[in-house]
Short mmCIF file of C-alpha atoms in Angstrom, two decimals:
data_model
loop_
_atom_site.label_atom_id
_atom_site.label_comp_id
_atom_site.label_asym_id
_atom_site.label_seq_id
_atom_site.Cartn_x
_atom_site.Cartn_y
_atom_site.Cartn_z
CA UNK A 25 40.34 -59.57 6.97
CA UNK A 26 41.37 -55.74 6.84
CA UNK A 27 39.20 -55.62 3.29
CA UNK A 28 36.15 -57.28 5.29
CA UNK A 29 36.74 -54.88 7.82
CA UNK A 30 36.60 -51.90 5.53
CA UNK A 31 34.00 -52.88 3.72
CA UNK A 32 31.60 -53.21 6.40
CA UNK A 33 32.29 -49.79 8.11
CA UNK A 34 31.36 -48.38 3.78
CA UNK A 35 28.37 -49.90 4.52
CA UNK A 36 27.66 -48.73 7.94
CA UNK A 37 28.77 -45.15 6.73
CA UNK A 38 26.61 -44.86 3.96
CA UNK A 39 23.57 -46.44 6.07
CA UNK A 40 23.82 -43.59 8.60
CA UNK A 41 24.11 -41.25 5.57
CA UNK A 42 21.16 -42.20 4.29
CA UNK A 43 19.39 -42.92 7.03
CA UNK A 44 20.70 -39.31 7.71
CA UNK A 45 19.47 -37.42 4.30
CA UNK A 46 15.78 -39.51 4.52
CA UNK A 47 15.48 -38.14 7.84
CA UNK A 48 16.42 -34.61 6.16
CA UNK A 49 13.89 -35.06 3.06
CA UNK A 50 11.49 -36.07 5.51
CA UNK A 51 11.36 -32.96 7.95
CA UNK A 52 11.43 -30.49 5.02
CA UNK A 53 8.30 -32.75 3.77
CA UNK A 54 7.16 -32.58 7.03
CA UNK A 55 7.64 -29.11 7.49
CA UNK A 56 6.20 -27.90 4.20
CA UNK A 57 3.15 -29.85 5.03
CA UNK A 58 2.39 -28.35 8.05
CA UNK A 59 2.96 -24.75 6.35
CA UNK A 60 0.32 -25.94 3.67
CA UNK A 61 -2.33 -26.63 5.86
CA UNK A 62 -1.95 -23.47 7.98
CA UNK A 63 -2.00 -21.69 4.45
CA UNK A 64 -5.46 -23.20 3.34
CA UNK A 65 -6.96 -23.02 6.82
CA UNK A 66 -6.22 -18.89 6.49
CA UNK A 67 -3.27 -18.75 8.96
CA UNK A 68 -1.44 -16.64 6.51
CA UNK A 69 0.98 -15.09 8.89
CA UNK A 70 2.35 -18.65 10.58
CA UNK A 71 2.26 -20.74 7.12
CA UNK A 72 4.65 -17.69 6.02
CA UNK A 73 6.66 -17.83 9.40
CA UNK A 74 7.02 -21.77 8.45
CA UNK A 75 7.99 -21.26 4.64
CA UNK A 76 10.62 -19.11 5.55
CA UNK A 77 11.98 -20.92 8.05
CA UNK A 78 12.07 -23.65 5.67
CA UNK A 79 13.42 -22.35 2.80
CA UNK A 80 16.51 -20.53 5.33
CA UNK A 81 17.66 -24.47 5.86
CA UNK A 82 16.84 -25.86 2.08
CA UNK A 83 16.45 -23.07 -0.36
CA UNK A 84 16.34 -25.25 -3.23
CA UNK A 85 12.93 -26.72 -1.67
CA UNK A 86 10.78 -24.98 -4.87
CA UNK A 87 7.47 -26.09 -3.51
CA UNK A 88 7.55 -24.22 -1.10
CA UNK A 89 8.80 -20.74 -2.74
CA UNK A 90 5.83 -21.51 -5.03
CA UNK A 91 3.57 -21.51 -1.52
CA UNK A 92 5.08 -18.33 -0.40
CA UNK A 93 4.41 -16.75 -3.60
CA UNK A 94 0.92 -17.72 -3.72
CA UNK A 95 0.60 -16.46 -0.43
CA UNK A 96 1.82 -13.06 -1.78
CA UNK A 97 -0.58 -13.34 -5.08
CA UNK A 98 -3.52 -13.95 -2.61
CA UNK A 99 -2.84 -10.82 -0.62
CA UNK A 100 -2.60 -8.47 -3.76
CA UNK A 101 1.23 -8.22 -3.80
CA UNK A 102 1.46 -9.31 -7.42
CA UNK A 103 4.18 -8.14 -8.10
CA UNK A 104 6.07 -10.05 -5.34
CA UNK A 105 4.40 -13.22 -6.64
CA UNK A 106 5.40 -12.74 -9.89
CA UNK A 107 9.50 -11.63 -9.11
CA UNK A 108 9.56 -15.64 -7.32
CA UNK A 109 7.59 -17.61 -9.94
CA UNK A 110 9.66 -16.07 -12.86
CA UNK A 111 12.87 -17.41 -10.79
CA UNK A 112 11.16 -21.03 -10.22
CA UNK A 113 10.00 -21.56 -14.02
CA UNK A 114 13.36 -19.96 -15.33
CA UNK A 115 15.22 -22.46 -13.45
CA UNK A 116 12.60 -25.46 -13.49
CA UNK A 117 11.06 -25.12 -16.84
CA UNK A 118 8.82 -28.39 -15.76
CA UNK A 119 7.67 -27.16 -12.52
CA UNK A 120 3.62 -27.37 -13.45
CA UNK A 121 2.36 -25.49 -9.83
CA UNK A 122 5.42 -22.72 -10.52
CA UNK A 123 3.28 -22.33 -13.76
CA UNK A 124 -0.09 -22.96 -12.78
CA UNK A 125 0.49 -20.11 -9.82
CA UNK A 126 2.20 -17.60 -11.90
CA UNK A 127 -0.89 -17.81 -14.53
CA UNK A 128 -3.73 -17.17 -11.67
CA UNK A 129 -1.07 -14.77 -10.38
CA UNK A 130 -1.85 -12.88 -13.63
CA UNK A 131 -5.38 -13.58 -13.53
CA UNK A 132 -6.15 -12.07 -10.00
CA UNK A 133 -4.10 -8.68 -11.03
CA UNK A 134 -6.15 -8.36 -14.02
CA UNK A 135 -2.95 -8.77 -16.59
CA UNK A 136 -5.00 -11.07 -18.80
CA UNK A 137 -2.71 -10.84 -21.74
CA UNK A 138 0.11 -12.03 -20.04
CA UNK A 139 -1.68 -14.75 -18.42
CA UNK A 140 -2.69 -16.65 -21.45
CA UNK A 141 1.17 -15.59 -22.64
CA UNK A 142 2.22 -17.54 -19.75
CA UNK A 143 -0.71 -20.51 -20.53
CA UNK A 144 1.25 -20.79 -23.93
CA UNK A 145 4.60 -20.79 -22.41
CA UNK A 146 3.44 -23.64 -20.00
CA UNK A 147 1.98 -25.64 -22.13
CA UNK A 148 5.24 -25.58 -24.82
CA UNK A 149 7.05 -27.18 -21.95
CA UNK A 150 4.99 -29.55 -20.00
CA UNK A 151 3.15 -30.42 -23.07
CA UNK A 152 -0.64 -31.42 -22.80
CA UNK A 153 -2.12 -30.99 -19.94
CA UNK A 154 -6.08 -30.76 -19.81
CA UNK A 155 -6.31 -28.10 -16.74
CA UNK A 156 -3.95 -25.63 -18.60
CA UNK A 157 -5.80 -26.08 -21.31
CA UNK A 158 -9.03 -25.25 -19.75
CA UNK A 159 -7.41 -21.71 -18.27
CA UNK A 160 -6.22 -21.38 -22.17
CA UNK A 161 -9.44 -21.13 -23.59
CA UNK A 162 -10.93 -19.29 -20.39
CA UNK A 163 -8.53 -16.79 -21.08
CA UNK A 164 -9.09 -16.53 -24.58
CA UNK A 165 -12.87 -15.82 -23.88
CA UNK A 166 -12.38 -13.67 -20.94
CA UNK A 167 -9.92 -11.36 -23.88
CA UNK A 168 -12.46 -11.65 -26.50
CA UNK A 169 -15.62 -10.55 -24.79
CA UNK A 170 -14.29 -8.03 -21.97
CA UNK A 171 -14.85 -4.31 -23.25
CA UNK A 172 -11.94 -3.30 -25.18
CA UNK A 173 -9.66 0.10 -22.95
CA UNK A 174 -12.11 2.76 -25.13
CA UNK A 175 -15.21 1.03 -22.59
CA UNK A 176 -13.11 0.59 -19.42
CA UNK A 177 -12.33 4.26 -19.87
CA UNK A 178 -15.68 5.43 -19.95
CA UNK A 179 -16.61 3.11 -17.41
CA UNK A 180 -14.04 4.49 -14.72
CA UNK A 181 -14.97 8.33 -15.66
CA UNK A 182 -18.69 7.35 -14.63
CA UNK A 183 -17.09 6.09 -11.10
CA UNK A 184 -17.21 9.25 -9.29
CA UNK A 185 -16.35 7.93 -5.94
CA UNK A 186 -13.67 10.34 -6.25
CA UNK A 187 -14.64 13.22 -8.23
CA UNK A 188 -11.37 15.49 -6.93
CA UNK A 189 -7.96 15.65 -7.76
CA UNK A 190 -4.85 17.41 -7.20
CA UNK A 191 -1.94 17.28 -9.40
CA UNK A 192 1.59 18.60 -9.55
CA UNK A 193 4.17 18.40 -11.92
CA UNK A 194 8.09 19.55 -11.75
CA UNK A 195 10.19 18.99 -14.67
CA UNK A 196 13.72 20.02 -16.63
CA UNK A 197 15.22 20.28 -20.38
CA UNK A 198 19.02 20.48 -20.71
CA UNK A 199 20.43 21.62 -24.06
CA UNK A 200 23.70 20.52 -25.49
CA UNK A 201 24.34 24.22 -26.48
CA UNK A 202 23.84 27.68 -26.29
CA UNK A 203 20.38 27.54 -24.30
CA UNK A 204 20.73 27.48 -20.35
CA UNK A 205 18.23 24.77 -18.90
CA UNK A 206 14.40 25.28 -18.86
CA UNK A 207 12.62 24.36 -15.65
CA UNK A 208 8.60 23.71 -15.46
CA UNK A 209 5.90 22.98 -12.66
CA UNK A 210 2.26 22.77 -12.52
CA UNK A 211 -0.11 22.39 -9.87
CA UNK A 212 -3.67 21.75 -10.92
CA UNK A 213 -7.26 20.84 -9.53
CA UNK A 214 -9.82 18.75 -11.37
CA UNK A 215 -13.13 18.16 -10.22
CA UNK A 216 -14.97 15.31 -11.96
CA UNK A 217 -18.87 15.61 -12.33
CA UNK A 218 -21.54 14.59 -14.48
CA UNK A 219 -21.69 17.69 -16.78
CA UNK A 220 -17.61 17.05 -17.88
CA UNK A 221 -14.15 18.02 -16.24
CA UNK A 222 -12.86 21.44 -14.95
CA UNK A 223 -9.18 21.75 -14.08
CA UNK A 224 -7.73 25.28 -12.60
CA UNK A 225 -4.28 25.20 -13.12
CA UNK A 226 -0.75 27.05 -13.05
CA UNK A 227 2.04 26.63 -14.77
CA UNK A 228 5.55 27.70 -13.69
CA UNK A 229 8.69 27.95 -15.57
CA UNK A 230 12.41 29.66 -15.36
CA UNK A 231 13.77 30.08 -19.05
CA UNK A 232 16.74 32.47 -20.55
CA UNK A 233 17.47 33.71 -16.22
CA UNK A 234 13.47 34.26 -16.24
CA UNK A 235 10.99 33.38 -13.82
CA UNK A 236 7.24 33.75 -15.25
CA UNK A 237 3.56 32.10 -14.18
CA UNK A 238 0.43 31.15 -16.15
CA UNK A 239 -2.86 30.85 -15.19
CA UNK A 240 -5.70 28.40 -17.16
CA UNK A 241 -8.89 27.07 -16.85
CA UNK A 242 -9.63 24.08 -18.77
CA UNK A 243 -12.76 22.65 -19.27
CA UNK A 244 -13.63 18.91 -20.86
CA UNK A 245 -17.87 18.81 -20.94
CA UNK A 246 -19.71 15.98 -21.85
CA UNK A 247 -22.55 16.27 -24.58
CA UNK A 248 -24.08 13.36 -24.72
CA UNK A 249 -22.90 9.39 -25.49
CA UNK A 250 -20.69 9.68 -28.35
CA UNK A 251 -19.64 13.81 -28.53
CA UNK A 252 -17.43 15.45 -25.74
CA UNK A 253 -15.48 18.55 -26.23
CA UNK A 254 -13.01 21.00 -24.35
CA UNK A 255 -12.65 24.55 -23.93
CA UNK A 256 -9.76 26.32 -22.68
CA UNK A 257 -8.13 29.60 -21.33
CA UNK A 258 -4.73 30.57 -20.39
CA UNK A 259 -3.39 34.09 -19.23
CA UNK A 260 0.10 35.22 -18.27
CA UNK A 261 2.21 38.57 -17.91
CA UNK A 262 5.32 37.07 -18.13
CA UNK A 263 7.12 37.29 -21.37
CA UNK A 264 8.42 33.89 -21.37
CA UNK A 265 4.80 32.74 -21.53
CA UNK A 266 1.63 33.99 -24.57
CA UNK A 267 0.02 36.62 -22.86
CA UNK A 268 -3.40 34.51 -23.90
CA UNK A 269 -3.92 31.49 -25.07
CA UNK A 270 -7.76 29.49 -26.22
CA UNK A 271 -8.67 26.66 -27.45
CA UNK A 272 -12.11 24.86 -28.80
CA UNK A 273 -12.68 21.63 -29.22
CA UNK A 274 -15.21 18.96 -30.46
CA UNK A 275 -14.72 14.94 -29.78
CA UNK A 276 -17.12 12.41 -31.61
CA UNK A 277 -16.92 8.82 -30.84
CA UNK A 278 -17.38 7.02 -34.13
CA UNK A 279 -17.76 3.17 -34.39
CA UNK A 280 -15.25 0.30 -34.20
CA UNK A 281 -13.40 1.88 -31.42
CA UNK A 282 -12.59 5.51 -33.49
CA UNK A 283 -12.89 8.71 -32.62
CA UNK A 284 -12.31 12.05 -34.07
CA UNK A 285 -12.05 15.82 -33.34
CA UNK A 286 -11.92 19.18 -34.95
CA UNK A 287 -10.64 22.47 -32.96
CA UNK A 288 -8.68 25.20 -32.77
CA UNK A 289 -6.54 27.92 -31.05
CA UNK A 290 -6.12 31.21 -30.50
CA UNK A 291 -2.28 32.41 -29.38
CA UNK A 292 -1.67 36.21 -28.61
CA UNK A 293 2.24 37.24 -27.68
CA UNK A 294 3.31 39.55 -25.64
CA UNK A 295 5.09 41.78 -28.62
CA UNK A 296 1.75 42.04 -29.78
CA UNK A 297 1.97 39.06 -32.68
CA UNK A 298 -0.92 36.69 -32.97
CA UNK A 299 -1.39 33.38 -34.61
CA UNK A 300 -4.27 30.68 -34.91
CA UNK A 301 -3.92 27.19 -35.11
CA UNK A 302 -5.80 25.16 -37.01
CA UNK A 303 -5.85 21.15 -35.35
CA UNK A 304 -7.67 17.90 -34.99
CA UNK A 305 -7.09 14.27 -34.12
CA UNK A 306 -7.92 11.06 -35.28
CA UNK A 307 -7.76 8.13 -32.25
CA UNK A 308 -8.40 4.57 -32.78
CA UNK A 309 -8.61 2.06 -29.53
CA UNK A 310 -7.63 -1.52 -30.44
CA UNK A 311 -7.41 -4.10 -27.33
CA UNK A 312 -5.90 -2.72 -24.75
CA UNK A 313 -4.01 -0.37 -27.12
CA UNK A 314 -5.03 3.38 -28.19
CA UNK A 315 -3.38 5.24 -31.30
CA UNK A 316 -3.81 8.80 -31.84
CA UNK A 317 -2.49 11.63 -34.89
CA UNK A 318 -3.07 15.18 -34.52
CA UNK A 319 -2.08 17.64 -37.06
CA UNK A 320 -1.78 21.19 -36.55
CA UNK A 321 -1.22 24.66 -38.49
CA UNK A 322 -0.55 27.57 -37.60
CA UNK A 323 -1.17 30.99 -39.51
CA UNK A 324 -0.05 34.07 -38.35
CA UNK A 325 -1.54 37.27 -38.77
CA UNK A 326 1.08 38.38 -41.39
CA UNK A 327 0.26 35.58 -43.57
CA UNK A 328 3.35 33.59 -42.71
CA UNK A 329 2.38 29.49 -41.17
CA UNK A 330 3.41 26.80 -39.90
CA UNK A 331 2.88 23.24 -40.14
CA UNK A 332 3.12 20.34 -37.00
CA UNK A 333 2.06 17.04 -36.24
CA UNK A 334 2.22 14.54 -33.11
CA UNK A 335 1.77 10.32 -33.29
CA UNK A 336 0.57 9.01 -29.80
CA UNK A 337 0.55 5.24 -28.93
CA UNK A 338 -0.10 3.99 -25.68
CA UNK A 339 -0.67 0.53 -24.34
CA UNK A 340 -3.04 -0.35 -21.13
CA UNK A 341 -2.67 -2.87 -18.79
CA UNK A 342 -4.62 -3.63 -15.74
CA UNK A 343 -6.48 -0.09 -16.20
CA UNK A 344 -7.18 3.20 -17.33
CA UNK A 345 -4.08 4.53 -14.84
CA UNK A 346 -1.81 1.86 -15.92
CA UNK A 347 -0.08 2.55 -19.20
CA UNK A 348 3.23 3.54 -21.13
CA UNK A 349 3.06 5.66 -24.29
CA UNK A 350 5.20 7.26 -26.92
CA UNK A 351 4.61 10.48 -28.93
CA UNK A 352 6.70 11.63 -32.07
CA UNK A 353 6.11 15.61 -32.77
CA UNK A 354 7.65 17.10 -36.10
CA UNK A 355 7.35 20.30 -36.48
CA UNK A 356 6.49 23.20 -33.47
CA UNK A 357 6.42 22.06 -30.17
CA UNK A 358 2.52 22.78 -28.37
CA UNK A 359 4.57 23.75 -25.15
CA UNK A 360 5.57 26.99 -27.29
CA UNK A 361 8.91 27.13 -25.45
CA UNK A 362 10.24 30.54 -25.83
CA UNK A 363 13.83 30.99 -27.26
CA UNK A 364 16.14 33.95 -28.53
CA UNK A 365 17.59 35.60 -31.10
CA UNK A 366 19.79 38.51 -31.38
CA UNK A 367 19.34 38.85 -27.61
CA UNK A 368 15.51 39.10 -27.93
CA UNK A 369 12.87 37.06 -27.04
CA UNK A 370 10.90 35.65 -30.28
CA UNK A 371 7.76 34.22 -29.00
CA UNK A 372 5.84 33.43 -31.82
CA UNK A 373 8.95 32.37 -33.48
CA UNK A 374 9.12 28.86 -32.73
CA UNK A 375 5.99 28.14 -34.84
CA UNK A 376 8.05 27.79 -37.72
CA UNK A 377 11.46 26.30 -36.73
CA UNK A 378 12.30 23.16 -37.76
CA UNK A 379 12.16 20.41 -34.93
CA UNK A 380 11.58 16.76 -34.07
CA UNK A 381 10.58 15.35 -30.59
CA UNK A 382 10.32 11.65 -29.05
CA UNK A 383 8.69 11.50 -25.45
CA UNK A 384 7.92 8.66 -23.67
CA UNK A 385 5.84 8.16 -20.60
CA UNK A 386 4.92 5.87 -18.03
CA UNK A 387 2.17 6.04 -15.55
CA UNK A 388 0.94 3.87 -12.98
CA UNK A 389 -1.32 3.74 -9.73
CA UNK A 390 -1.31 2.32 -6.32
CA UNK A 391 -3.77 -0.21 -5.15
CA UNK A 392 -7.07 1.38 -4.55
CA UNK A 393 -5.58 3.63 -7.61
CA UNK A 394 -6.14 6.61 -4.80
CA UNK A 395 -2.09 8.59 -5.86
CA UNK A 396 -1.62 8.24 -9.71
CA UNK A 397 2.18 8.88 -10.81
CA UNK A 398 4.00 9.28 -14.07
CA UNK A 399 7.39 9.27 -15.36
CA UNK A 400 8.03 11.06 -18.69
CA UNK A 401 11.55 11.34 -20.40
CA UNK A 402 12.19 12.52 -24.08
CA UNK A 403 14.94 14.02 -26.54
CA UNK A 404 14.46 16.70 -29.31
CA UNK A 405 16.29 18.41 -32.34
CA UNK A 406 15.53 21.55 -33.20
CA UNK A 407 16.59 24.59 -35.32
CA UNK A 408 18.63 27.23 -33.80
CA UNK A 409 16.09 30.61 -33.87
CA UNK A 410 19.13 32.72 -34.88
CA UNK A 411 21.17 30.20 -37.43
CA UNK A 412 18.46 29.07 -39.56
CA UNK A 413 19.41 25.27 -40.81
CA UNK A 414 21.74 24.53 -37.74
CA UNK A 415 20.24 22.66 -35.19
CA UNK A 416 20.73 21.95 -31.16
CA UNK A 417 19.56 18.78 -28.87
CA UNK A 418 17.26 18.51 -25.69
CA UNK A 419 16.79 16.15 -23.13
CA UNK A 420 13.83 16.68 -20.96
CA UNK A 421 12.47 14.53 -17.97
CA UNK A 422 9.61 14.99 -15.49
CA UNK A 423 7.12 13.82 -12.81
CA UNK A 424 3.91 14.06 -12.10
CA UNK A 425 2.51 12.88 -9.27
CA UNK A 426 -2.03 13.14 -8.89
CA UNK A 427 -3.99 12.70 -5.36
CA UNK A 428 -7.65 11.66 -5.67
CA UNK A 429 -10.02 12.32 -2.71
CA UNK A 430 -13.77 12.28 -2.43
#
């Protein structure tokens, strides 16, 4: 009797307990319905109020993370979107909206490689599926007929909604030896027009317990289609700085996404030294991908030269503001940074010290790509001026932050 007893208050237990956890299920269902329909009827603000609500009692309800994050990918916070749909299809590798959303998530912010990386992705896990395969091959033609970044590029400098800009940049090099830190601004102007580029600048800097200025002009004209050039002057007192600096140059846009250039410039020091440097570059844009070498050499006017060369890569993403790049230098460093030897300043001397340089840089935009910022960080090795063969390193990182206006 004690056993019948028992067995029917199991039963009654686990009746209410279900009865109990169906009643749960069905609110959150409930619940996540009524947050849909506010969401699709454009009440953005109380389907969000609901979600969260929601997910506060069950977070593990993924449908509706997957709503709040398409709420966020409709509004033009990406980025948001993307930080919850990685966590959903990490976790729930068969989740086909989590998926679906974080591809179209791509697809509105323009990242169309990573979208069809994504399609891929989805469709090794949920197998086939005829809509992802439709966004596949969308994708696909969308990559293989938009301009490649060489068109976007010319394509933004023809928008001159906002043909001004002010720039400044503040940056540091620490040396593991002997050298005391070098510290560098810039603030700059550039006003965009039809006839090419000019930029007003001046550059700041506080090397060996020195404080100096320079003052340029730089100027980028445009020719025609396919040939663009740039002409430049620098002047400065300071003996930490080349009492004047110019430079000529001629771009030609050749076909397949190359381009090359031939220039030069002219460097005269303050002890009264001059040299001329010989350069050029040879750029090739591939995708969303551009690849640049520029060689220069230097000759001095006592016969003596020098020989240098940079590799630039970058990669694009959702536009001409939106890249990171690397550039490897061998050889003298452009930024002539002045060192010593024998307690005196050799300015012209570090066109022929030995040295190798890896920066890399990272820029991006905001929104309406109005305030432009990058991040640059590097490390070089480079021959001591005064113990030829020995060498010291530097670490150098900086900021640059651009304002465009009308």
């Amino acid at each position: 009797m004690k056993f019948y007893y028992l067995h029917i208050s199991l039963l009654f237990f686990f009746a209410i307990i279900g009865k109990s956890l169906a009643q749960t299920t069905m609110d959150a269902d409930a619940n996540f319905i009524t947050a849909r329909n506010l969401a699709f009827s454009g009440e953005k603000v109380a389907a969000r109020k609901q979600l969260n609500a929601l997910l506060k009692h069950y977070p593990e309800y993924s449908d509706a993370s997957v709503l709040l994050a398409k709420l966020d990918s409709w509004d033009g916070n990406y980025d948001n979107a993307r930080r919850q749909l990685n966590k959903i299809t990490s976790n729930k590798r068969n989740h086909r909206e989590a998926w679906m959303a974080a591809i179209r998530n791509e697809k509105y912010a323009q990242n169309n490689q990573i979208a069809l990386g994504l399609t891929q992705k989805a469709i090794s896990y949920l197998g086939t599926d005829e809509e992802l395969e439709t966004l596949r091959e969308e994708l696909i033609t969308t990559l293989t007929t938009t301009p490649e970044i060489q068109e976007t590029l010319k394509k933004e400098n023809q928008e001159l909604n906002r043909r001004n800009t002010i720039g400044v940049f503040t940056g540091v090099e620490a040396f593991d030896m002997v050298y005391d830190p070098i510290y560098r601004g810039e603030l700059n102007y550039q006003h965009r027009s039809k006839i090419g580029t000019v930029i007003p600048q001046i550059q700041f800097s506080q090397r060996l317990d020195i404080i100096g200025a320079q003052y340029g002009l730089e100027y980028y004209p445009k020719i025609n289609k396919s040939w663009h050039g740039y002409l430049g002057y620098f002047y400065s007192k300071a003996t930490i700085f080349p009492n004047h600096t110019a430079g000529a140059e001629i771009y030609k846009e050749l076909p397949k996404g190359f381009e090359a250039s031939l220039g030069g410039r002219y460097i005269q020091f303050g002890a009264g030294g001059s040299a001329i440097i010989g350069t050029g570059s040879f750029g090739w844009y591939k995708g969303n991908s551009y690849f640049s070498a520029r060689p220069y050499v230097a000759i001095k006017d006592d016969g003596g030269f020098g020989v240098s060369g940079t590799l630039l890569a970058r990669r694009y993403f959702r536009d001409g503001d939106t890249y990171f790049g690397a550039r490897l230098t061998y050889g003298f460093d452009s930024q002539l940074n002045q060192f010593i030897a024998n307690d005196r300043l050799l300015s012209e001397t570090i066109l022929y010290l030995e040295s190798q340089r890896v920066d890399l840089e990272y820029q991006f935009a905001n929104k309406n790509n109005s305030n432009v910022y990058t991040v640059n960080a590097g490390v070089r090795r480079q021959e001591l001026a005064f113990d030829s063969g020995n060498y010291f390193w530097g670490f150098n990182v900086g900021l640059r932050y651009q304002i465009r206006f009308k």
